Amino acid sequence: MKRLALTLTLGLLAAAQAQKVATPVPIGIAVAQTSNTALLGQEQVIGARFAEKFLNARGGINGTPIRLVFQDAAGDENSAINAFQNLITKENVVGIVGPTLSQQAFAADPIAERAKVPVLGPSNTAKGIPQIGEFVARVSAPVAVVAPNAIRQALRLDPKIKKVAVLYAQNDAFSTSETGTFQETAKAQGLNVATVQKFQTTDTDFTTQVTAVLNAGVDLVIVSGLAADGGNLVKQLRQLGYKGLIIGGNGLNTSNIFSVCQRYCDGIIIAQAYSPAQPSAANQVFVKEYRAQYKKDPPQFAAQAYAGVQVMVEALRALDRKKKLAQWDLGELRTALNKQILAGRYNTPLGELRFDKDGEIIQKDFYVAQIKMKDARTGSFVFLK
Amino acid sequence: MGDFLAQYGFLIVTMVQAGLLGLSLYFPLQAGQLSLASPGFYAVGGYVAAILLTNPAFAGLRESLGGALFPLTWLAAALICGLLGLVVGIPALRLRGIYLALATIAFVEILRVVSLNLEITGGAIGIFGIPQAFGFQDRWQYIWLFGPLLILTLLFARQLERSRVGRAFRAIREDELAADAMGVPPTRYKVLAFVIGAVLAGIVGAMSAPFLNTWNAKQGTFDASIAILAFVLIGGSRNIWGPVVGGALLTAVPEVLRFLADWRLVINGLVLVVASLYLPQGIVGALQGVRRPPPPRRPPSVPVVVEAPGGGS
């Protein structure tokens, strides 16, 4: 049995090493195209497709075009692992952008790590992602870096804030880690966290939580949840008479929320890792093309997926200048690509970014937006200075 | 071959794993108990293994035991799930049919909420960075764990069916009152069937935690209960091969059809609908119907001649 396993492993290694890099150069995209995570995943697909069209139109990798290979990572761990396996062994991609959720990254990224394939997380914001391995990096700033900006901005809008209520969706991995950051920041800013309330992403009635918030007499409410539950919670808060400022977490960071809380969405403050107003040339071209096609500003998830592909392509360009990509062995190229990704500096729509030695993103610019509703249906994110 | 294993190894092992989970639901079903608790025990088993393998509190144990820790995690999961099965089974099995199904769903939900709230289970993020069993590098190597477990379980199930206990299970399934009247204690056998299922699901969970690299509250949910029930119903609930075939098939269909993109889930739904409409006995049940002659019918009952009062014929 052992010998059989050994032979198979050796055969596998030999096969992997003899492999050359295909043209057009395949880059894997493993994000959620189905399941309830697809709300985010669809925006990532759009962002990645944009990058493909865009970068190929500008010469691809020094003349060699790229080809994105999409595999649905759905919303669960098994699908993410299957998608990664497919991309690595069947599609022979040079690197992977994905998966959508942090929980999936914990399952699927070790697969790529063992196969020595570089991974860029487009939306994995939980603690510990770049530490999964040396082939794992992310272009999504962790919540610990993004979320505090919202509180600072709220204090700038209303310096008299003293008491805070914190609410979060207890069954959502992102929201539970985000609320930790919010609570720490609030305390660090000298605010008094008067009450902490939990809810579920499946809840529709928030009377208990709202009552507790109103009784505590707070001047600021911080909500970490997803669009449907978070939106309903805000709506009920306002309907029952809460007048102060509201901060929403990244889960509320989508225009899908407008139809949930309608007029009551007005004034929600949300920290952003991306702003369409970012002045760099890279972003302005991206925004212009995106608006032309979709008649609206690009969302954060699309911009991050775009940045993921862009980073891969720019790193590949640098390698191609040293030695033509077609002459590389696939295995060697993957290892070199990983090193190059971590070494470079990139001007992406997210602004200038680079990576630390773990693969954690070092991003310069962050933003805070406030929702402004025109009527019950349409609104927009207005970026605050 | 190497490429094939690298690409489909994970899927093949997942198919075996699904078959095992189907079997864990099949055991209580053998005694006529529609229990949907398997994902709960599966989740508990996974947490037991994940905690033993990653928690700093067990660092000393890990160092002294090395590779022997993995069988220990299975054993611990089996013991804990067996006990939990006993504690839950005794009161829950007073319920029947749909009420038992509801109670077991509630059990799965309670476990999920508990695991979201405990610090040791990592809350909503769960536990990650789980070390690999025996230093396995590729997913397909896990077949060395799940494969033998499947064979052992099937052998056990076959022996069980032929034994006195198996006959008692079947008697309870067909008619609990009649079995009770014949001197078969239903409660004891029902709890036994439930505990066997719980132990199996727990061991599968303990093996799955390193296999999936991470473990979180999403592993044991209502959705998983329904998925596993579908394995058994589509495969066939009256034969040990039913859950295995159903689990393997329903796990494979959406993955093998990956090239169809969004359509693959439509096909998956079609398989479910067609199978439940046209194969009421499941796939294995239908195959048996083709191979074997129909079971002997009850002999025609002796005509009862009713004597009309006042005689005459």
mmCIF file of N, CA and C in Angstrom, chain A residues 1 4-5 8-9 11-12 15-16 19 33-35 42 71-83 85-86 89-90 101 103-104 106-111 114 126-129 132 169-174 176-177 198 200 202, chain B residues 1-12 14 17 42 109 112-113 116-117 122-132 136-142 144 210-219 251 255 258-259 261-262 264-265:
data_model
loop_
_atom_site.group_PDB
_atom_site.id
_atom_site.type_symbol
_atom_site.label_atom_id
_atom_site.label_comp_id
_atom_site.label_asym_id
_atom_site.label_seq_id
_atom_site.Cartn_x
_atom_site.Cartn_y
_atom_site.Cartn_z
ATOM 1 N N MET A 1 0.830 -1.193 0.000
ATOM 2 C CA MET A 1 0.000 0.000 0.000
ATOM 3 C C MET A 1 0.867 1.247 0.000
ATOM 4 N N LEU A 4 2.612 1.801 -3.254
ATOM 5 C CA LEU A 4 1.672 2.312 -4.256
ATOM 6 C C LEU A 4 1.509 3.830 -4.080
ATOM 7 N N ALA A 5 1.326 4.213 -2.843
ATOM 8 C CA ALA A 5 1.150 5.636 -2.552
ATOM 9 C C ALA A 5 2.368 6.432 -2.983
ATOM 10 N N LEU A 8 2.550 6.732 -6.749
ATOM 11 C CA LEU A 8 1.575 7.699 -7.224
ATOM 12 C C LEU A 8 2.061 9.122 -6.974
ATOM 13 N N THR A 9 2.596 9.335 -5.757
ATOM 14 C CA THR A 9 3.058 10.682 -5.408
ATOM 15 C C THR A 9 4.194 11.107 -6.326
ATOM 16 N N GLY A 11 4.863 9.972 -9.325
ATOM 17 C CA GLY A 11 4.314 10.190 -10.664
ATOM 18 C C GLY A 11 3.707 11.576 -10.771
ATOM 19 N N LEU A 12 3.011 11.933 -9.691
ATOM 20 C CA LEU A 12 2.358 13.228 -9.625
ATOM 21 C C LEU A 12 3.367 14.363 -9.711
ATOM 22 N N ALA A 15 4.827 14.616 -13.131
ATOM 23 C CA ALA A 15 3.877 15.224 -14.062
ATOM 24 C C ALA A 15 3.838 16.740 -13.861
ATOM 25 N N ALA A 16 3.842 17.154 -12.590
ATOM 26 C CA ALA A 16 3.756 18.578 -12.309
ATOM 27 C C ALA A 16 4.994 19.307 -12.791
ATOM 28 N N GLN A 19 5.322 19.999 -16.613
ATOM 29 C CA GLN A 19 4.321 20.906 -17.128
ATOM 30 C C GLN A 19 4.896 22.264 -17.521
ATOM 31 N N GLN A 33 -20.328 31.718 -7.042
ATOM 32 C CA GLN A 33 -21.225 32.060 -8.139
ATOM 33 C C GLN A 33 -22.632 31.568 -7.837
ATOM 34 N N THR A 34 -22.742 30.644 -6.871
ATOM 35 C CA THR A 34 -24.060 30.189 -6.422
ATOM 36 C C THR A 34 -24.095 30.305 -4.906
ATOM 37 N N SER A 35 -25.201 29.877 -4.303
ATOM 38 C CA SER A 35 -25.436 29.907 -2.847
ATOM 39 C C SER A 35 -25.710 31.332 -2.378
ATOM 40 N N GLN A 42 -20.956 37.575 -7.049
ATOM 41 C CA GLN A 42 -21.270 38.099 -8.377
ATOM 42 C C GLN A 42 -20.513 39.405 -8.642
ATOM 43 N N GLN A 71 -14.150 28.968 -11.358
ATOM 44 C CA GLN A 71 -14.731 27.774 -10.750
ATOM 45 C C GLN A 71 -15.571 28.238 -9.578
ATOM 46 N N ASP A 72 -16.790 27.750 -9.516
ATOM 47 C CA ASP A 72 -17.707 28.174 -8.461
ATOM 48 C C ASP A 72 -17.260 27.624 -7.106
ATOM 49 N N ALA A 73 -16.979 28.536 -6.177
ATOM 50 C CA ALA A 73 -16.594 28.099 -4.828
ATOM 51 C C ALA A 73 -17.795 28.101 -3.892
ATOM 52 N N ALA A 74 -18.979 28.467 -4.385
ATOM 53 C CA ALA A 74 -20.223 28.489 -3.611
ATOM 54 C C ALA A 74 -20.007 29.112 -2.228
ATOM 55 N N GLY A 75 -20.729 28.647 -1.233
ATOM 56 C CA GLY A 75 -20.611 29.274 0.077
ATOM 57 C C GLY A 75 -20.115 28.317 1.152
ATOM 58 N N ASP A 76 -19.739 27.084 0.765
ATOM 59 C CA ASP A 76 -19.337 26.105 1.775
ATOM 60 C C ASP A 76 -17.903 25.640 1.549
ATOM 61 N N GLU A 77 -17.352 24.945 2.529
ATOM 62 C CA GLU A 77 -15.948 24.543 2.503
ATOM 63 C C GLU A 77 -15.671 23.516 1.408
ATOM 64 N N ASN A 78 -16.566 22.504 1.285
ATOM 65 C CA ASN A 78 -16.328 21.454 0.289
ATOM 66 C C ASN A 78 -16.223 22.010 -1.118
ATOM 67 N N SER A 79 -17.148 22.912 -1.458
ATOM 68 C CA SER A 79 -17.135 23.465 -2.819
ATOM 69 C C SER A 79 -15.858 24.257 -3.063
ATOM 70 N N ALA A 80 -15.411 24.999 -2.044
ATOM 71 C CA ALA A 80 -14.191 25.788 -2.213
ATOM 72 C C ALA A 80 -12.996 24.867 -2.452
ATOM 73 N N ILE A 81 -12.903 23.773 -1.693
ATOM 74 C CA ILE A 81 -11.790 22.835 -1.873
ATOM 75 C C ILE A 81 -11.853 22.223 -3.282
ATOM 76 N N ASN A 82 -13.039 21.788 -3.686
ATOM 77 C CA ASN A 82 -13.186 21.205 -5.024
ATOM 78 C C ASN A 82 -12.788 22.196 -6.108
ATOM 79 N N ALA A 83 -13.208 23.453 -5.943
ATOM 80 C CA ALA A 83 -12.869 24.473 -6.938
ATOM 81 C C ALA A 83 -11.348 24.641 -7.013
ATOM 82 N N GLN A 85 -8.990 22.437 -6.142
ATOM 83 C CA GLN A 85 -8.398 21.221 -6.721
ATOM 84 C C GLN A 85 -8.487 21.263 -8.240
ATOM 85 N N ASN A 86 -9.679 21.619 -8.739
ATOM 86 C CA ASN A 86 -9.891 21.698 -10.175
ATOM 87 C C ASN A 86 -8.939 22.673 -10.838
ATOM 88 N N THR A 89 -5.044 21.257 -10.496
ATOM 89 C CA THR A 89 -4.592 20.050 -11.204
ATOM 90 C C THR A 89 -5.143 19.937 -12.615
ATOM 91 N N LYS A 90 -6.358 20.449 -12.863
ATOM 92 C CA LYS A 90 -6.931 20.266 -14.193
ATOM 93 C C LYS A 90 -6.655 21.468 -15.080
ATOM 94 N N LEU A 101 -15.321 33.702 1.159
ATOM 95 C CA LEU A 101 -15.444 33.811 2.613
ATOM 96 C C LEU A 101 -14.162 33.395 3.336
ATOM 97 N N GLN A 103 -14.035 31.741 6.115
ATOM 98 C CA GLN A 103 -14.178 30.352 6.566
ATOM 99 C C GLN A 103 -13.789 29.377 5.467
ATOM 100 N N GLN A 104 -14.116 29.729 4.227
ATOM 101 C CA GLN A 104 -13.730 28.875 3.101
ATOM 102 C C GLN A 104 -12.227 28.928 2.888
ATOM 103 N N PHE A 106 -9.956 29.197 5.131
ATOM 104 C CA PHE A 106 -9.293 28.311 6.085
ATOM 105 C C PHE A 106 -9.309 26.863 5.607
ATOM 106 N N ALA A 107 -10.319 26.481 4.812
ATOM 107 C CA ALA A 107 -10.404 25.113 4.300
ATOM 108 C C ALA A 107 -9.609 24.943 3.007
ATOM 109 N N ALA A 108 -9.732 25.902 2.087
ATOM 110 C CA ALA A 108 -9.188 25.706 0.745
ATOM 111 C C ALA A 108 -7.745 26.193 0.599
ATOM 112 N N ASP A 109 -7.370 27.258 1.298
ATOM 113 C CA ASP A 109 -6.019 27.789 1.124
ATOM 114 C C ASP A 109 -4.907 26.782 1.465
ATOM 115 N N PRO A 110 -5.088 25.940 2.508
ATOM 116 C CA PRO A 110 -4.038 24.935 2.760
ATOM 117 C C PRO A 110 -3.819 23.985 1.579
ATOM 118 N N ILE A 111 -4.855 23.763 0.767
ATOM 119 C CA ILE A 111 -4.723 22.909 -0.424
ATOM 120 C C ILE A 111 -3.726 23.552 -1.389
ATOM 121 N N ARG A 114 -0.102 23.527 -0.002
ATOM 122 C CA ARG A 114 0.624 22.260 -0.173
ATOM 123 C C ARG A 114 1.016 22.046 -1.625
ATOM 124 N N ALA A 126 -10.881 38.019 7.837
ATOM 125 C CA ALA A 126 -10.698 37.521 9.202
ATOM 126 C C ALA A 126 -9.223 37.494 9.587
ATOM 127 N N LYS A 127 -9.002 37.444 10.890
ATOM 128 C CA LYS A 127 -7.646 37.367 11.419
ATOM 129 C C LYS A 127 -7.050 36.004 11.061
ATOM 130 N N GLY A 128 -5.763 35.976 10.707
ATOM 131 C CA GLY A 128 -5.095 34.688 10.522
ATOM 132 C C GLY A 128 -5.025 34.179 9.094
ATOM 133 N N ILE A 129 -5.616 34.893 8.131
ATOM 134 C CA ILE A 129 -5.613 34.398 6.740
ATOM 135 C C ILE A 129 -4.195 34.368 6.141
ATOM 136 N N ILE A 132 -1.883 31.442 7.066
ATOM 137 C CA ILE A 132 -2.142 30.048 6.685
ATOM 138 C C ILE A 132 -0.900 29.444 6.055
ATOM 139 N N ALA A 169 -24.424 40.303 14.500
ATOM 140 C CA ALA A 169 -24.994 39.007 14.122
ATOM 141 C C ALA A 169 -24.070 37.913 14.633
ATOM 142 N N GLN A 170 -24.620 37.157 15.567
ATOM 143 C CA GLN A 170 -23.786 36.226 16.303
ATOM 144 C C GLN A 170 -23.407 35.006 15.469
ATOM 145 N N ASN A 171 -24.193 34.682 14.432
ATOM 146 C CA ASN A 171 -23.905 33.471 13.659
ATOM 147 C C ASN A 171 -23.114 33.780 12.388
ATOM 148 N N ASP A 172 -22.571 34.983 12.298
ATOM 149 C CA ASP A 172 -21.805 35.340 11.112
ATOM 150 C C ASP A 172 -20.349 35.584 11.510
ATOM 151 N N ALA A 173 -19.445 34.846 10.855
ATOM 152 C CA ALA A 173 -18.032 34.903 11.247
ATOM 153 C C ALA A 173 -17.485 36.316 11.112
ATOM 154 N N PHE A 174 -17.835 36.954 9.981
ATOM 155 C CA PHE A 174 -17.296 38.285 9.743
ATOM 156 C C PHE A 174 -17.782 39.265 10.803
ATOM 157 N N THR A 176 -18.896 38.784 13.853
ATOM 158 C CA THR A 176 -18.383 38.575 15.211
ATOM 159 C C THR A 176 -16.957 39.111 15.336
ATOM 160 N N SER A 177 -16.160 38.966 14.288
ATOM 161 C CA SER A 177 -14.794 39.483 14.417
ATOM 162 C C SER A 177 -14.784 41.000 14.260
ATOM 163 N N LYS A 198 -26.906 40.854 20.782
ATOM 164 C CA LYS A 198 -26.656 39.896 19.701
ATOM 165 C C LYS A 198 -27.935 39.646 18.912
ATOM 166 N N GLN A 200 -29.359 37.188 15.100
ATOM 167 C CA GLN A 200 -28.996 36.195 14.092
ATOM 168 C C GLN A 200 -29.243 36.783 12.701
ATOM 169 N N THR A 202 -30.709 35.529 10.454
ATOM 170 C CA THR A 202 -32.027 35.107 9.980
ATOM 171 C C THR A 202 -33.159 35.842 10.679
ATOM 172 N N MET B 1 -3.294 8.572 -13.717
ATOM 173 C CA MET B 1 -3.808 8.095 -12.421
ATOM 174 C C MET B 1 -3.512 9.118 -11.331
ATOM 175 N N GLY B 2 -2.245 9.584 -11.321
ATOM 176 C CA GLY B 2 -1.871 10.570 -10.314
ATOM 177 C C GLY B 2 -2.703 11.830 -10.455
ATOM 178 N N ASP B 3 -2.847 12.293 -11.702
ATOM 179 C CA ASP B 3 -3.631 13.498 -11.946
ATOM 180 C C ASP B 3 -5.079 13.288 -11.545
ATOM 181 N N PHE B 4 -5.580 12.118 -11.898
ATOM 182 C CA PHE B 4 -6.965 11.802 -11.586
ATOM 183 C C PHE B 4 -7.202 11.877 -10.079
ATOM 184 N N LEU B 5 -6.275 11.258 -9.318
ATOM 185 C CA LEU B 5 -6.417 11.265 -7.856
ATOM 186 C C LEU B 5 -6.304 12.676 -7.305
ATOM 187 N N ALA B 6 -5.356 13.450 -7.856
ATOM 188 C CA ALA B 6 -5.153 14.803 -7.348
ATOM 189 C C ALA B 6 -6.402 15.631 -7.582
ATOM 190 N N GLN B 7 -7.034 15.397 -8.745
ATOM 191 C CA GLN B 7 -8.200 16.210 -9.055
ATOM 192 C C GLN B 7 -9.467 15.720 -8.381
ATOM 193 N N TYR B 8 -9.679 14.403 -8.416
ATOM 194 C CA TYR B 8 -10.947 13.889 -7.908
ATOM 195 C C TYR B 8 -10.824 13.222 -6.547
ATOM 196 N N GLY B 9 -9.595 13.174 -5.997
ATOM 197 C CA GLY B 9 -9.396 12.517 -4.705
ATOM 198 C C GLY B 9 -10.302 13.070 -3.627
ATOM 199 N N PHE B 10 -10.360 14.389 -3.556
ATOM 200 C CA PHE B 10 -11.186 15.007 -2.523
ATOM 201 C C PHE B 10 -12.639 14.588 -2.687
ATOM 202 N N LEU B 11 -13.074 14.592 -3.963
ATOM 203 C CA LEU B 11 -14.465 14.250 -4.234
ATOM 204 C C LEU B 11 -14.754 12.799 -3.859
ATOM 205 N N ILE B 12 -13.819 11.900 -4.229
ATOM 206 C CA ILE B 12 -14.039 10.483 -3.935
ATOM 207 C C ILE B 12 -14.160 10.270 -2.429
ATOM 208 N N THR B 14 -15.017 12.508 -0.238
ATOM 209 C CA THR B 14 -16.264 13.129 0.215
ATOM 210 C C THR B 14 -17.446 12.203 -0.051
ATOM 211 N N GLN B 17 -17.427 9.641 2.588
ATOM 212 C CA GLN B 17 -17.835 10.306 3.828
ATOM 213 C C GLN B 17 -19.357 10.509 3.847
ATOM 214 N N TYR B 42 -22.021 14.562 14.101
ATOM 215 C CA TYR B 42 -20.913 14.794 13.176
ATOM 216 C C TYR B 42 -20.160 16.060 13.590
ATOM 217 N N GLU B 109 -29.899 22.211 16.110
ATOM 218 C CA GLU B 109 -29.869 23.673 16.219
ATOM 219 C C GLU B 109 -29.260 24.116 17.546
ATOM 220 N N ARG B 112 -25.633 23.840 17.416
ATOM 221 C CA ARG B 112 -25.064 24.886 16.557
ATOM 222 C C ARG B 112 -24.944 26.193 17.342
ATOM 223 N N VAL B 113 -26.017 26.554 18.052
ATOM 224 C CA VAL B 113 -25.998 27.816 18.796
ATOM 225 C C VAL B 113 -24.962 27.753 19.925
ATOM 226 N N LEU B 116 -21.610 28.294 18.552
ATOM 227 C CA LEU B 116 -21.381 29.695 18.178
ATOM 228 C C LEU B 116 -21.018 30.533 19.390
ATOM 229 N N ASN B 117 -21.444 30.081 20.580
ATOM 230 C CA ASN B 117 -21.264 30.893 21.778
ATOM 231 C C ASN B 117 -20.053 30.528 22.618
ATOM 232 N N GLY B 122 -14.331 28.391 19.060
ATOM 233 C CA GLY B 122 -13.926 29.463 18.148
ATOM 234 C C GLY B 122 -15.068 30.322 17.643
ATOM 235 N N GLY B 123 -16.241 30.262 18.283
ATOM 236 C CA GLY B 123 -17.364 31.101 17.870
ATOM 237 C C GLY B 123 -17.735 30.868 16.415
ATOM 238 N N ALA B 124 -18.113 31.943 15.732
ATOM 239 C CA ALA B 124 -18.597 31.802 14.361
ATOM 240 C C ALA B 124 -17.469 31.466 13.379
ATOM 241 N N ILE B 125 -16.245 31.867 13.705
ATOM 242 C CA ILE B 125 -15.140 31.587 12.782
ATOM 243 C C ILE B 125 -14.749 30.116 12.849
ATOM 244 N N GLY B 126 -14.893 29.517 13.998
ATOM 245 C CA GLY B 126 -14.574 28.110 14.142
ATOM 246 C C GLY B 126 -13.101 27.898 14.427
ATOM 247 N N ILE B 127 -12.648 26.674 14.168
ATOM 248 C CA ILE B 127 -11.268 26.305 14.462
ATOM 249 C C ILE B 127 -10.556 26.087 13.134
ATOM 250 N N PHE B 128 -9.389 26.664 12.976
ATOM 251 C CA PHE B 128 -8.670 26.461 11.710
ATOM 252 C C PHE B 128 -7.216 26.079 11.978
ATOM 253 N N GLY B 129 -6.494 25.782 10.899
ATOM 254 C CA GLY B 129 -5.109 25.336 11.047
ATOM 255 C C GLY B 129 -5.024 23.963 11.702
ATOM 256 N N ILE B 130 -5.952 23.059 11.358
ATOM 257 C CA ILE B 130 -5.947 21.719 11.947
ATOM 258 C C ILE B 130 -4.860 20.880 11.267
ATOM 259 N N PRO B 131 -3.953 20.255 12.046
ATOM 260 C CA PRO B 131 -2.887 19.467 11.427
ATOM 261 C C PRO B 131 -3.431 18.243 10.702
ATOM 262 N N GLN B 132 -2.685 17.787 9.720
ATOM 263 C CA GLN B 132 -3.148 16.692 8.884
ATOM 264 C C GLN B 132 -2.894 15.330 9.524
ATOM 265 N N PHE B 136 -0.651 13.396 6.138
ATOM 266 C CA PHE B 136 -1.154 13.274 4.766
ATOM 267 C C PHE B 136 -0.941 14.587 4.031
ATOM 268 N N GLN B 137 -0.533 14.506 2.766
ATOM 269 C CA GLN B 137 -0.328 15.703 1.966
ATOM 270 C C GLN B 137 -1.497 15.965 1.030
ATOM 271 N N ASP B 138 -2.021 14.882 0.438
ATOM 272 C CA ASP B 138 -3.090 15.050 -0.547
ATOM 273 C C ASP B 138 -4.415 14.587 0.032
ATOM 274 N N ARG B 139 -5.489 15.184 -0.497
ATOM 275 C CA ARG B 139 -6.818 14.851 0.048
ATOM 276 C C ARG B 139 -7.150 13.373 -0.148
ATOM 277 N N TRP B 140 -6.745 12.797 -1.300
ATOM 278 C CA TRP B 140 -7.165 11.422 -1.570
ATOM 279 C C TRP B 140 -6.618 10.447 -0.541
ATOM 280 N N GLN B 141 -5.528 10.814 0.134
ATOM 281 C CA GLN B 141 -4.953 9.893 1.118
ATOM 282 C C GLN B 141 -5.918 9.600 2.259
ATOM 283 N N TYR B 142 -6.889 10.490 2.452
ATOM 284 C CA TYR B 142 -7.865 10.259 3.519
ATOM 285 C C TYR B 142 -8.730 9.040 3.248
ATOM 286 N N TRP B 144 -7.585 6.239 3.071
ATOM 287 C CA TRP B 144 -7.034 5.231 3.994
ATOM 288 C C TRP B 144 -7.733 5.271 5.353
ATOM 289 N N PRO B 210 -9.583 17.169 10.193
ATOM 290 C CA PRO B 210 -8.317 17.399 9.477
ATOM 291 C C PRO B 210 -8.511 17.373 7.961
ATOM 292 N N PHE B 211 -9.456 16.558 7.496
ATOM 293 C CA PHE B 211 -9.706 16.428 6.059
ATOM 294 C C PHE B 211 -10.157 17.762 5.462
ATOM 295 N N LEU B 212 -10.973 18.519 6.218
ATOM 296 C CA LEU B 212 -11.471 19.811 5.729
ATOM 297 C C LEU B 212 -10.556 20.973 6.109
ATOM 298 N N ASN B 213 -9.513 20.723 6.906
ATOM 299 C CA ASN B 213 -8.561 21.743 7.359
ATOM 300 C C ASN B 213 -9.138 22.682 8.414
ATOM 301 N N THR B 214 -10.462 22.807 8.472
ATOM 302 C CA THR B 214 -11.093 23.762 9.379
ATOM 303 C C THR B 214 -12.423 23.201 9.833
ATOM 304 N N TRP B 215 -12.912 23.687 10.976
ATOM 305 C CA TRP B 215 -14.193 23.190 11.477
ATOM 306 C C TRP B 215 -14.981 24.347 12.051
ATOM 307 N N ASN B 216 -16.240 24.505 11.652
ATOM 308 C CA ASN B 216 -17.049 25.589 12.204
ATOM 309 C C ASN B 216 -18.499 25.176 12.308
ATOM 310 N N ALA B 217 -19.312 26.094 12.821
ATOM 311 C CA ALA B 217 -20.706 25.767 13.137
ATOM 312 C C ALA B 217 -21.527 25.435 11.898
ATOM 313 N N LYS B 218 -21.008 25.774 10.712
ATOM 314 C CA LYS B 218 -21.773 25.486 9.501
ATOM 315 C C LYS B 218 -21.784 23.993 9.157
ATOM 316 N N GLN B 219 -20.908 23.215 9.838
ATOM 317 C CA GLN B 219 -20.831 21.787 9.506
ATOM 318 C C GLN B 219 -22.065 21.033 9.978
ATOM 319 N N THR B 251 -23.411 13.489 -3.763
ATOM 320 C CA THR B 251 -22.215 14.309 -3.574
ATOM 321 C C THR B 251 -21.517 14.513 -4.909
ATOM 322 N N GLU B 255 -20.554 18.008 -8.516
ATOM 323 C CA GLU B 255 -19.125 18.202 -8.779
ATOM 324 C C GLU B 255 -18.735 17.723 -10.161
ATOM 325 N N ARG B 258 -19.543 20.092 -12.960
ATOM 326 C CA ARG B 258 -18.997 21.435 -12.810
ATOM 327 C C ARG B 258 -18.953 22.213 -14.122
ATOM 328 N N PHE B 259 -18.673 21.494 -15.233
ATOM 329 C CA PHE B 259 -18.514 22.190 -16.514
ATOM 330 C C PHE B 259 -19.817 22.829 -16.973
ATOM 331 N N ALA B 261 -21.545 24.765 -15.197
ATOM 332 C CA ALA B 261 -21.690 26.008 -14.410
ATOM 333 C C ALA B 261 -23.002 26.013 -13.636
ATOM 334 N N ASP B 262 -23.832 27.049 -13.806
ATOM 335 C CA ASP B 262 -25.042 27.179 -12.991
ATOM 336 C C ASP B 262 -26.026 26.037 -13.169
ATOM 337 N N ARG B 264 -25.603 22.982 -13.177
ATOM 338 C CA ARG B 264 -25.359 21.751 -12.437
ATOM 339 C C ARG B 264 -26.310 21.610 -11.255
ATOM 340 N N LEU B 265 -26.681 22.743 -10.651
ATOM 341 C CA LEU B 265 -27.589 22.659 -9.512
ATOM 342 C C LEU B 265 -29.007 22.323 -9.962
#
